[in-house]
Amino acid sequence: MNKKFITSMVLAAAIIIISYVIFTNISAQEVGTQEGDAAADFTLPSYNGEERSLSSYEGNIVIMNMWASWCEPCTEEIPELMEFHQQYEEQGVIVLTINMNSFERKQEQAEKFVEQFDMRQTPALIDEEGEVADLYNLQYLPTTYIITRDGTIAEKIAGEINFKQLEEKVADQL
């Protein structure tokens, strides 16, 4: 009887452990930079003097745009990103712009860019040391990530994006 009890307990423990491993692996979401991954969190200073974390926007759709002041496609798309932010902010859409400061020729150019396009109306962050560039393996400017309300990367867009394309890409998430 003692042997049966021990065998039963070992079997029950094995079932519990196997069930735990199976169910936690199914529900665990990998942090990364590809569609379907949980967006990697970071904290950066903003042009408004505050520090902001990506995770502080959870519950919103985040359009995370990485740019540099010398980048012509960045210059073309920023006005539409600012307009998109103004039009959809009340629906829980945040345009989060990140200056790739380590790619800038001069810091003053980035600051002028922010002023020129009135980017302080949105969270405008500064990747001073290239932390986010490295974290997201940035290879092209501009690069935009669309992040769902639960922090999952829905899409990565390398290259310029416009207002209409953004509307199409977030329409099913609103």
Short mmCIF file of C-alpha atoms in Angstrom, two decimals:
data_model
loop_
_atom_site.label_atom_id
_atom_site.label_comp_id
_atom_site.label_asym_id
_atom_site.label_seq_id
_atom_site.Cartn_x
_atom_site.Cartn_y
_atom_site.Cartn_z
CA MET A 1 0.00 0.00 0.00
CA ASN A 2 2.82 2.37 0.81
CA LYS A 3 4.40 1.64 -2.57
CA LYS A 4 1.09 2.33 -4.38
CA PHE A 5 0.69 5.62 -2.52
CA ILE A 6 4.20 6.79 -3.45
CA THR A 7 3.71 5.73 -7.07
CA SER A 8 0.38 7.60 -7.20
CA MET A 9 1.94 10.74 -5.72
CA VAL A 10 4.87 10.64 -8.17
CA LEU A 11 2.46 10.15 -11.08
CA ALA A 12 0.24 13.01 -9.90
CA ALA A 13 3.27 15.30 -9.50
CA ALA A 14 4.49 14.37 -13.00
CA ILE A 15 1.07 15.17 -14.49
CA ILE A 16 0.98 18.54 -12.72
CA ILE A 17 4.51 19.44 -13.88
CA ILE A 18 3.85 18.39 -17.48
CA SER A 19 0.55 20.31 -17.53
CA TYR A 20 2.25 23.41 -16.14
CA VAL A 21 5.02 23.26 -18.76
CA ILE A 22 2.56 22.74 -21.62
CA PHE A 23 0.16 25.49 -20.60
CA THR A 24 2.77 28.10 -19.69
CA ASN A 25 4.60 27.56 -22.98
CA ILE A 26 1.38 27.97 -24.93
CA SER A 27 0.49 31.23 -23.22
CA ALA A 28 4.03 32.67 -23.01
CA GLN A 29 4.72 35.27 -25.66
CA GLU A 30 8.27 35.77 -26.83
CA VAL A 31 9.66 39.28 -26.53
CA GLY A 32 11.21 40.36 -29.80
CA THR A 33 10.99 42.53 -32.87
CA GLN A 34 8.92 40.44 -35.26
CA GLU A 35 5.18 40.33 -35.90
CA GLY A 36 3.46 38.37 -33.13
CA ASP A 37 6.22 39.05 -30.59
CA ALA A 38 5.68 41.10 -27.46
CA ALA A 39 7.31 44.48 -28.12
CA ALA A 40 10.53 44.87 -26.15
CA ASP A 41 10.14 47.52 -23.46
CA PHE A 42 12.50 50.46 -22.99
CA THR A 43 12.66 53.81 -21.21
CA LEU A 44 13.99 56.93 -22.93
CA PRO A 45 14.07 60.67 -22.29
CA SER A 46 11.67 62.85 -24.27
CA TYR A 47 12.06 66.24 -25.87
CA ASN A 48 9.68 67.49 -23.15
CA GLY A 49 12.22 66.53 -20.48
CA GLU A 50 10.32 63.51 -19.12
CA GLU A 51 11.28 59.85 -19.30
CA ARG A 52 8.83 57.51 -21.01
CA SER A 53 8.57 53.73 -21.30
CA LEU A 54 6.92 51.89 -24.14
CA SER A 55 4.99 49.85 -21.56
CA SER A 56 3.37 53.02 -20.20
CA TYR A 57 1.25 53.10 -23.37
CA GLU A 58 -0.15 49.58 -22.94
CA GLY A 59 -3.88 49.65 -23.57
CA ASN A 60 -3.34 51.96 -26.57
CA ILE A 61 -2.46 51.18 -30.15
CA VAL A 62 1.09 52.49 -30.54
CA ILE A 63 2.53 53.66 -33.84
CA MET A 64 6.24 53.61 -32.93
CA ASN A 65 8.24 55.53 -35.54
CA MET A 66 12.05 55.69 -35.61
CA TRP A 67 13.59 58.61 -37.49
CA ALA A 68 16.59 60.89 -38.01
CA SER A 69 16.56 64.53 -39.13
CA TRP A 70 18.68 63.94 -42.26
CA CYS A 71 16.37 61.17 -43.52
CA GLU A 72 14.29 62.46 -46.45
CA PRO A 73 11.51 59.81 -46.16
CA CYS A 74 11.30 60.67 -42.43
CA THR A 75 10.75 64.33 -43.36
CA GLU A 76 8.02 63.31 -45.80
CA GLU A 77 6.07 61.12 -43.37
CA ILE A 78 6.31 63.05 -40.08
CA PRO A 79 3.54 65.61 -40.91
CA GLU A 80 1.14 62.75 -41.67
CA LEU A 81 2.14 60.93 -38.48
CA MET A 82 1.44 64.09 -36.47
CA GLU A 83 -1.93 64.50 -38.17
CA PHE A 84 -2.73 60.82 -37.53
CA HIS A 85 -1.92 61.24 -33.84
CA GLN A 86 -4.21 64.28 -33.55
CA GLN A 87 -7.08 62.58 -35.32
CA TYR A 88 -6.92 59.22 -33.51
CA GLU A 89 -5.57 60.02 -30.04
CA GLU A 90 -9.06 60.05 -28.51
CA GLN A 91 -9.57 56.52 -29.84
CA GLY A 92 -6.50 55.30 -28.00
CA VAL A 93 -3.93 55.57 -30.79
CA ILE A 94 -0.55 57.03 -29.82
CA VAL A 95 2.13 58.04 -32.30
CA LEU A 96 5.41 57.54 -30.47
CA THR A 97 8.33 59.04 -32.37
CA ILE A 98 11.91 58.13 -31.51
CA ASN A 99 14.88 60.10 -32.76
CA MET A 100 17.79 57.76 -33.47
CA ASN A 101 20.19 60.22 -31.90
CA SER A 102 23.23 58.01 -32.36
CA PHE A 103 22.59 58.26 -36.15
CA GLU A 104 22.37 62.08 -36.12
CA ARG A 105 25.12 64.24 -37.53
CA LYS A 106 24.37 67.04 -35.05
CA GLN A 107 21.99 67.03 -32.09
CA GLU A 108 20.85 70.55 -32.96
CA GLN A 109 19.42 69.26 -36.26
CA ALA A 110 17.21 66.79 -34.43
CA GLU A 111 15.94 69.50 -32.08
CA LYS A 112 15.14 71.79 -35.05
CA PHE A 113 13.33 68.89 -36.72
CA VAL A 114 11.16 68.38 -33.62
CA GLU A 115 10.31 72.10 -33.53
CA GLN A 116 9.72 72.36 -37.28
CA PHE A 117 7.16 69.55 -37.28
CA ASP A 118 5.64 70.41 -33.87
CA MET A 119 6.47 66.93 -32.64
CA ARG A 120 6.10 67.81 -28.96
CA GLN A 121 2.35 67.22 -29.36
CA THR A 122 3.15 63.50 -29.37
CA PRO A 123 5.54 61.52 -27.23
CA ALA A 124 8.84 62.42 -28.96
CA LEU A 125 11.65 60.36 -27.45
CA ILE A 126 15.43 60.42 -27.87
CA ASP A 127 17.44 57.23 -28.31
CA GLU A 128 20.64 58.89 -27.13
CA GLU A 129 22.91 55.84 -26.93
CA GLY A 130 21.34 53.64 -29.62
CA GLU A 131 19.65 51.40 -27.05
CA VAL A 132 16.38 51.09 -28.99
CA ALA A 133 18.21 50.90 -32.31
CA ASP A 134 20.10 47.88 -30.96
CA LEU A 135 17.09 46.39 -29.15
CA TYR A 136 15.00 46.50 -32.34
CA ASN A 137 17.94 45.71 -34.66
CA LEU A 138 17.25 48.88 -36.63
CA GLN A 139 18.56 48.66 -40.17
CA TYR A 140 16.51 51.21 -42.09
CA LEU A 141 15.09 54.69 -41.53
CA PRO A 142 12.32 55.34 -41.14
CA THR A 143 11.03 52.19 -39.48
CA THR A 144 7.59 52.04 -37.95
CA TYR A 145 6.09 49.40 -35.67
CA ILE A 146 2.38 49.02 -35.10
CA ILE A 147 1.85 47.66 -31.60
CA THR A 148 -1.53 46.38 -30.42
CA ARG A 149 -3.25 47.37 -27.20
CA ASP A 150 -1.79 44.33 -25.42
CA GLY A 151 1.79 45.14 -26.48
CA THR A 152 2.09 42.71 -29.39
CA ILE A 153 3.84 43.76 -32.59
CA ALA A 154 1.21 43.68 -35.32
CA GLU A 155 3.43 44.93 -38.10
CA LYS A 156 6.89 46.29 -38.89
CA ILE A 157 7.18 48.74 -41.78
CA ALA A 158 10.64 49.61 -43.11
CA GLY A 159 10.30 52.77 -45.17
CA GLU A 160 7.93 55.67 -45.44
CA ILE A 161 4.29 55.33 -44.42
CA ASN A 162 1.40 57.73 -44.93
CA PHE A 163 -1.89 58.63 -43.23
CA LYS A 164 -4.08 56.43 -45.44
CA GLN A 165 -1.82 53.39 -44.99
CA LEU A 166 -1.89 53.87 -41.21
CA GLU A 167 -5.68 54.07 -41.24
CA GLU A 168 -5.88 50.80 -43.16
CA LYS A 169 -3.41 49.08 -40.85
CA VAL A 170 -5.12 50.04 -37.56
CA ALA A 171 -8.76 49.97 -38.72
CA ASP A 172 -9.40 46.46 -37.39
CA GLN A 173 -7.87 47.35 -34.01
CA LEU A 174 -10.03 50.42 -33.29
#
